[in-house]
mmCIF file of C-alpha atoms in Angstrom:
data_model
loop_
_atom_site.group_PDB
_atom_site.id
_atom_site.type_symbol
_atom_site.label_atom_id
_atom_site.label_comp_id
_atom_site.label_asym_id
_atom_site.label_seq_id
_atom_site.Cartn_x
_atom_site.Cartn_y
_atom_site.Cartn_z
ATOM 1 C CA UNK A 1 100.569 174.769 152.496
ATOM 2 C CA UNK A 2 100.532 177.441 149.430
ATOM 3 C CA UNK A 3 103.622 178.919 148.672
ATOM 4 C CA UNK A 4 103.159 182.705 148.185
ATOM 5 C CA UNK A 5 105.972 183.779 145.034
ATOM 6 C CA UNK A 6 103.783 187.091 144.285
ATOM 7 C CA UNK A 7 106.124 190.127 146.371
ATOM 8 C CA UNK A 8 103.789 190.971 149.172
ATOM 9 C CA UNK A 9 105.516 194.805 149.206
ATOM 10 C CA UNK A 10 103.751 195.392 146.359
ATOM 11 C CA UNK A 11 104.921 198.627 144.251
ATOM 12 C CA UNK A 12 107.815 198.476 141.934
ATOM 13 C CA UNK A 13 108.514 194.260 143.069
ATOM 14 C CA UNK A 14 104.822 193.699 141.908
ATOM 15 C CA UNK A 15 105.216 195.404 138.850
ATOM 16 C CA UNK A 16 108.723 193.629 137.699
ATOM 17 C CA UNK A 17 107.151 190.000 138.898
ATOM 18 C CA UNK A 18 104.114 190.954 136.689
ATOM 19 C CA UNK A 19 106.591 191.955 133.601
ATOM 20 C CA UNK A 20 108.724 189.200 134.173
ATOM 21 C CA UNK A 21 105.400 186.611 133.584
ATOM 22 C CA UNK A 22 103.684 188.760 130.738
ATOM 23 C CA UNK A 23 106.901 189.398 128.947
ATOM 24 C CA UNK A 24 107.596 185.779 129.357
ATOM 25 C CA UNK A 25 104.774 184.325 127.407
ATOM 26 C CA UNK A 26 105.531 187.226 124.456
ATOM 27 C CA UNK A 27 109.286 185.812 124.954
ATOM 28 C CA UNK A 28 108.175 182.383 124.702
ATOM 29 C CA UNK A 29 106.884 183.106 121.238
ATOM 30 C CA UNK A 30 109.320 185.462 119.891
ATOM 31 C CA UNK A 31 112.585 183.951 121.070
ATOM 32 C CA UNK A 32 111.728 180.326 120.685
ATOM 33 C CA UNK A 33 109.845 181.765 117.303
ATOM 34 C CA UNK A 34 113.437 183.344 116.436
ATOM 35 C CA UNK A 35 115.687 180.193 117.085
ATOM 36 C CA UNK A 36 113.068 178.132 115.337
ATOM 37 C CA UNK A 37 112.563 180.280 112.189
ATOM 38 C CA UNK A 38 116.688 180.481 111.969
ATOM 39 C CA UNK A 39 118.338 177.382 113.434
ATOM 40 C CA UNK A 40 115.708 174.829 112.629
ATOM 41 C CA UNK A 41 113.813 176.080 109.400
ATOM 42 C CA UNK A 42 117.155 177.671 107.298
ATOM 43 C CA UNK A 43 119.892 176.935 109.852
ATOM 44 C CA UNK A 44 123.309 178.781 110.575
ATOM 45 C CA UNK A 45 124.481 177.920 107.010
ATOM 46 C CA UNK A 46 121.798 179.949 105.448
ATOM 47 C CA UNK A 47 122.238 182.965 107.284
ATOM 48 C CA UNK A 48 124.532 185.319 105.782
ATOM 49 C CA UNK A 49 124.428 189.298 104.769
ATOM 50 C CA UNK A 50 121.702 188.701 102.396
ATOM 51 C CA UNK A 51 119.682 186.940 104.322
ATOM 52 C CA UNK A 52 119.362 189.499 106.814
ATOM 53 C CA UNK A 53 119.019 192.294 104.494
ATOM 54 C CA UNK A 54 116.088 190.444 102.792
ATOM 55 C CA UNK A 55 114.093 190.059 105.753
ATOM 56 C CA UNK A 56 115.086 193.634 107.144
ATOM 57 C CA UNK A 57 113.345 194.807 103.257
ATOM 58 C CA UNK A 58 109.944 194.394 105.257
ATOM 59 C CA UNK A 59 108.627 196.004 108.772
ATOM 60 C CA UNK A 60 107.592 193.516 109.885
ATOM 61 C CA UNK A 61 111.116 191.441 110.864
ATOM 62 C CA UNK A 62 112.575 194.696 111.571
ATOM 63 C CA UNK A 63 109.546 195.386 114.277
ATOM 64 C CA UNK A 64 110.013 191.359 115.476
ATOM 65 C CA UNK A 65 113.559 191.864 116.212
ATOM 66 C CA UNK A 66 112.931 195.250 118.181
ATOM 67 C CA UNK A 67 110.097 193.184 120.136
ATOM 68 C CA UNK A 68 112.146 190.565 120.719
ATOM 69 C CA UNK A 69 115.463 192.565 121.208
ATOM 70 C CA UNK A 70 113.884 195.068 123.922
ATOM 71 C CA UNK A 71 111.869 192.326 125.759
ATOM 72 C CA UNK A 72 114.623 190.012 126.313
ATOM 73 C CA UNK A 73 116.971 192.430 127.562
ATOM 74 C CA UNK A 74 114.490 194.189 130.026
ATOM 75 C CA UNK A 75 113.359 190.782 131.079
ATOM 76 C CA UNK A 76 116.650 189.451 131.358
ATOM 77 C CA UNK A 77 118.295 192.308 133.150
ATOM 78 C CA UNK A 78 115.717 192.294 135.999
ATOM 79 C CA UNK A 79 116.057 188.841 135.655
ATOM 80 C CA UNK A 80 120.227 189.569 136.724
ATOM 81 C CA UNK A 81 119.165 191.745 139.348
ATOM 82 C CA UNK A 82 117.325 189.187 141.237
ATOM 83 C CA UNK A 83 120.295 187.235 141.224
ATOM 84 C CA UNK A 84 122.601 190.168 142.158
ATOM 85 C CA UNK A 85 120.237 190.930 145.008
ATOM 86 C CA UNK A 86 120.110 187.127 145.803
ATOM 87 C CA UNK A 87 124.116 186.297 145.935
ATOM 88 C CA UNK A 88 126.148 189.577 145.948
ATOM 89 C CA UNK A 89 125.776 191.248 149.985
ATOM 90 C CA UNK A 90 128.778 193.320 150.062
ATOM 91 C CA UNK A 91 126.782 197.017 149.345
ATOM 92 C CA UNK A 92 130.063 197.865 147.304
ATOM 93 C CA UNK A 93 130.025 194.836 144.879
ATOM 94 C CA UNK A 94 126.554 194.775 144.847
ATOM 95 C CA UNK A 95 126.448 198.483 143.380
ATOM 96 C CA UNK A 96 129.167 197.920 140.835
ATOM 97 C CA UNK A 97 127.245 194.612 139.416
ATOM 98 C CA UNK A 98 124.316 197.024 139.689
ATOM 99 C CA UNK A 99 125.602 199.880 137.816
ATOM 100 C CA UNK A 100 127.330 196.945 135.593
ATOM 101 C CA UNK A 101 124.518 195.445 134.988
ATOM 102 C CA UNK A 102 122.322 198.621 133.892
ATOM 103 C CA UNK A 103 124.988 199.596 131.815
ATOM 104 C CA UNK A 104 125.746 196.973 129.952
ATOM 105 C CA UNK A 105 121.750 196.475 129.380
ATOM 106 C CA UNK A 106 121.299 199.608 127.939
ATOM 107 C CA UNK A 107 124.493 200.093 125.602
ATOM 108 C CA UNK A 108 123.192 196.773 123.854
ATOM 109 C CA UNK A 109 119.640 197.785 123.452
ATOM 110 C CA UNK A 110 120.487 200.881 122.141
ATOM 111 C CA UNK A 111 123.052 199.656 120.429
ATOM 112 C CA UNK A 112 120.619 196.583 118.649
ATOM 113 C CA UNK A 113 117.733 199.162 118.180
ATOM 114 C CA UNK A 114 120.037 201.551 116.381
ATOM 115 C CA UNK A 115 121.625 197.995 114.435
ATOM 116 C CA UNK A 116 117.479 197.164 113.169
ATOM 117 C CA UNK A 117 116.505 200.779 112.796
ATOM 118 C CA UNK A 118 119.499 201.933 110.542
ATOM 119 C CA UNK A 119 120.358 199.044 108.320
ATOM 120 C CA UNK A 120 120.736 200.122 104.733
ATOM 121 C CA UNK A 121 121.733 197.574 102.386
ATOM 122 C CA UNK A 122 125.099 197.712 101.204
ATOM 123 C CA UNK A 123 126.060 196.031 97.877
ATOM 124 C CA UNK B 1 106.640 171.057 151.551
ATOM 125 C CA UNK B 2 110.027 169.805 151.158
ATOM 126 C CA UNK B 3 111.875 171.643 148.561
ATOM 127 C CA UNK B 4 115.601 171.481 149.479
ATOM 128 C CA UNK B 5 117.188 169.297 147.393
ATOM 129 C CA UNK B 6 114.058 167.852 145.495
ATOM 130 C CA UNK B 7 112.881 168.465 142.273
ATOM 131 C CA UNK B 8 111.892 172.196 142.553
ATOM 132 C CA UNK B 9 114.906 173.674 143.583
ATOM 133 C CA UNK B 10 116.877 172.068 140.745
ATOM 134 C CA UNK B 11 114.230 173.189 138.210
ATOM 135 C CA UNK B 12 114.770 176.804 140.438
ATOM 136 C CA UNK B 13 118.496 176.438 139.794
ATOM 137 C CA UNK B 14 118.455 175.029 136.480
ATOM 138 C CA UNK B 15 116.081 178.562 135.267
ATOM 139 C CA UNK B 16 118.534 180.632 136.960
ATOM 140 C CA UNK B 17 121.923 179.013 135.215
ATOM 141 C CA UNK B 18 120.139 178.885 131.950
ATOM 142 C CA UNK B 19 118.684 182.603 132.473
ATOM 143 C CA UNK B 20 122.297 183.787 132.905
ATOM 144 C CA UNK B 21 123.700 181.953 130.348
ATOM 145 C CA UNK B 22 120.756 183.495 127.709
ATOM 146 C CA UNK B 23 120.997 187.284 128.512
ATOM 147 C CA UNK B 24 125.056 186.687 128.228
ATOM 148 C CA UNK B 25 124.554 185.269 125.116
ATOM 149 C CA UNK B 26 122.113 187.843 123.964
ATOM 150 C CA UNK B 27 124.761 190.686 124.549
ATOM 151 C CA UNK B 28 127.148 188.612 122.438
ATOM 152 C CA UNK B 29 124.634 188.184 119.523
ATOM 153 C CA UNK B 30 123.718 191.767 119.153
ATOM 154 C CA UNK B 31 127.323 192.397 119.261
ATOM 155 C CA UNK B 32 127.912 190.333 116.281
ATOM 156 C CA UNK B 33 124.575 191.448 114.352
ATOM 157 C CA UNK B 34 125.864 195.116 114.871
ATOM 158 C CA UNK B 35 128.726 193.916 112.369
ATOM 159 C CA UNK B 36 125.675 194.476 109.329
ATOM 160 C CA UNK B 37 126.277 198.220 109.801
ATOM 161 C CA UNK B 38 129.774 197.452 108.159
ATOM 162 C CA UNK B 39 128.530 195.951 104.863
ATOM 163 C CA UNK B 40 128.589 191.711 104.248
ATOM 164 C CA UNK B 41 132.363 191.586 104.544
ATOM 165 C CA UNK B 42 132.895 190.934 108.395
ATOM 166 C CA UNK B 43 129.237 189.604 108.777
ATOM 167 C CA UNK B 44 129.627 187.012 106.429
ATOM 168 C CA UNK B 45 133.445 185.997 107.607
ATOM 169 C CA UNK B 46 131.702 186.234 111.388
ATOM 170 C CA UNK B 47 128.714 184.155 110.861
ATOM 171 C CA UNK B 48 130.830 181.496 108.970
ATOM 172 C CA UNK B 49 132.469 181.445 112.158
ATOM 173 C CA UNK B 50 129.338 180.734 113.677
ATOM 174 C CA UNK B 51 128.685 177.560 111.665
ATOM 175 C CA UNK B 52 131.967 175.876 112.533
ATOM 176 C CA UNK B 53 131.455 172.608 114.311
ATOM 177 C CA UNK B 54 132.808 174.396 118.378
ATOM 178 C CA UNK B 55 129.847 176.573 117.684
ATOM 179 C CA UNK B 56 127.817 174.024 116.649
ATOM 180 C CA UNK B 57 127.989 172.779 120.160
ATOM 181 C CA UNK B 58 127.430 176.331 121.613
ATOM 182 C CA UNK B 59 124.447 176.331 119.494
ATOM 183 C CA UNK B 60 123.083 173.411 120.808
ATOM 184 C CA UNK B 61 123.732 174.450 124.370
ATOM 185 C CA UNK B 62 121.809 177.888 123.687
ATOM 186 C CA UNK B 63 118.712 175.938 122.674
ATOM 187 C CA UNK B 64 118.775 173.721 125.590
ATOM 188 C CA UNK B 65 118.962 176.748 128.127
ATOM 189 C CA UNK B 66 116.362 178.896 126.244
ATOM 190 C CA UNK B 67 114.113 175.571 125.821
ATOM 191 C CA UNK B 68 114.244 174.640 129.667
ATOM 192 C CA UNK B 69 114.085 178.290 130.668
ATOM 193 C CA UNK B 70 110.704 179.120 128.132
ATOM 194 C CA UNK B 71 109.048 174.984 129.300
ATOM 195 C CA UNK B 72 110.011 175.929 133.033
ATOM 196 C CA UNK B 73 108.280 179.503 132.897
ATOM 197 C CA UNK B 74 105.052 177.877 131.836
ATOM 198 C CA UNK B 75 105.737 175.704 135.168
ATOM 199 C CA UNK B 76 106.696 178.535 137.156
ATOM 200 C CA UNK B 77 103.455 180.931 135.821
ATOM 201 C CA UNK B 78 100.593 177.709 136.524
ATOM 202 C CA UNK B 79 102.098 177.328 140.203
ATOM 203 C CA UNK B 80 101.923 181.423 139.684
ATOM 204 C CA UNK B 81 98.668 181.754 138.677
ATOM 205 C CA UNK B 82 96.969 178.041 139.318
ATOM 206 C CA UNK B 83 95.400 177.745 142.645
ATOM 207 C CA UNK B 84 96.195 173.664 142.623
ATOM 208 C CA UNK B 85 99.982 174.027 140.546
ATOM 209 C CA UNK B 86 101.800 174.483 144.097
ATOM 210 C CA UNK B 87 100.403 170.915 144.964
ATOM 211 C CA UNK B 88 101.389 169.336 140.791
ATOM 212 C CA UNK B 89 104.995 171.319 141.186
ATOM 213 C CA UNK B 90 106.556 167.804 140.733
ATOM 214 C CA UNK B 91 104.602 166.127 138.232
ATOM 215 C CA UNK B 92 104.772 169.815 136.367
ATOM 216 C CA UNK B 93 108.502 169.235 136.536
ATOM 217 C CA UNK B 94 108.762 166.056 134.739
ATOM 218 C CA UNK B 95 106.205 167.588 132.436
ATOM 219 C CA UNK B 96 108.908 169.990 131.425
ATOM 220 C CA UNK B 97 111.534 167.537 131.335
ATOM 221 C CA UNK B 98 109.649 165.030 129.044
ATOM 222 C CA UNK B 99 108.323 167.932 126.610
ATOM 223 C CA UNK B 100 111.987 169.261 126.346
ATOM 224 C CA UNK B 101 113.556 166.020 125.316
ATOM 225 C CA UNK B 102 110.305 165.379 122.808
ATOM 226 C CA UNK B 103 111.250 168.840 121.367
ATOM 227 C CA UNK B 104 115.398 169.096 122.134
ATOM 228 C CA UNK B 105 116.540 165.886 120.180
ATOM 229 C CA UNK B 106 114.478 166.257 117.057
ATOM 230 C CA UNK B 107 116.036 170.091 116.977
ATOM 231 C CA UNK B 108 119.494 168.828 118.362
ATOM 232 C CA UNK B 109 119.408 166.105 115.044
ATOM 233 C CA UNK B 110 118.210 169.123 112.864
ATOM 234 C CA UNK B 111 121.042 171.648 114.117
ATOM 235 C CA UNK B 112 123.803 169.068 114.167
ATOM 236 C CA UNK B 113 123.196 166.634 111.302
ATOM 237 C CA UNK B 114 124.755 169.259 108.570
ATOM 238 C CA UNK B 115 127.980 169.486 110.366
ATOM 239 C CA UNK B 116 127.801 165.588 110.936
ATOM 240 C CA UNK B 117 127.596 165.197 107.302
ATOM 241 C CA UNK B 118 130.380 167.529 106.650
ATOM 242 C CA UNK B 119 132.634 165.764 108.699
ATOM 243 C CA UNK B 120 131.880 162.852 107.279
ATOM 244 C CA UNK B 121 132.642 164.016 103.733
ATOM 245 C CA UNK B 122 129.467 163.528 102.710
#
């Protein structure tokens, strides 16, 4: 017997189980890349103001960290929902961990994006 | 296929815990990073925070859930994609398992050997 995890409504379910997969690999590489490159190559000692504002002196760490910022979240807010959908029944709660949910996933990508985009070194 | 209570539904539990755990802890982390809009005084005093030996421990719990959730993805997308993975699910599982302890206690050692040393005066 073959088990069938691909949605069979196709549409939007096809689409997110798609994302979830081809963001994955990209996550794969960026956040394991990310924990590596700070918790195993410098460590948590290292990092301080400077540290960040010397990587953040070049695009290409700033474009990284929106990569990795905006695919994690997306990916692991649809990741939520599944779970919401899966546990919460009640249509009440399920809305408010919904609307939670959404909420909270946007103010912190906008709120990150703005954090990489803006940053101007203070001495 | 029997998957109550066998290998694949802890690996399916397992992803889902450590999933959760991640995207809280990425909320947290771009809390703190938002603190570099305010100049190195509270980044600096928050990070040092960070490298306190509690967090230490926290640290070492992240990498185990993003390890086991990034190995058990690759699992997940060959049964996915793989017309034979449904029938290796198990074998695939201890896969995972023995890569993440070949890659978790060299990191662990790395991540927690400062903070030994520190505590040993050293």
């Amino acid at each position: 017997m073959r088990l069938r995890t691909r949605p069979a409504s196709g549409g939007f379910e096809l689409y997110a189980w798609f994302f979830m997969r081809v963001s994955g690999i990209l996550l794969i590489l960026l956040a394991l890349g990310h924990f590596g490159y700070m918790h195993l190559l410098n460590g948590v000692e290292k990092i301080d103001y400077e540290f960040v504002a010397r990587q953040y002196r070049t695009p290409f760490w700033k474009t990284y960290d929106l990569l990795l910022l905006s695919l994690a979240l997306v990916h692991g807010a649809n990741g939520a929902r599944t779970l919401i959908d899966d546990y919460i029944h009640a249509r009440g709660w399920r809305a408010l961990f919904l609307a939670a949910l959404y909420t909270a996933s946007f103010f912190f990508l906008v709120v990150g994006a703005l954090v990489i985009v803006t940053f101007q070194r203070v001495r | 296929m029997v998957y109550r209570g066998s290998e694949g539904m802890w690996a399916w539990v397992a992803h889902r815990c450590a999933g959760v755990a991640v995207l809280l802890f990425v909320f947290v982390h771009v809390a703190d990073t938002a603190l570099i809009g305010w100049g190195p005084k509270y980044y600096n005093l928050f990070v040092k925070l960070y490298s306190g030996p509690a967090f230490r421990l926290f640290e070492i719990f992240l990498a185990a859930a993003l390890l086991f959730h990034a190995l058990n993805g690759v699992r997940i997308m060959i049964i996915d994609f793989w017309e034979g993975g449904t029938d290796i699910q198990k074998p695939l599982f201890y896969g995972v398992m023995a890569l993440f302890l070949v890659v978790f206690i060299p990191g662990a050692y790395i991540m927690l050997s400062p903070i030994v040393r520190s505590m040993l005066g050293g």
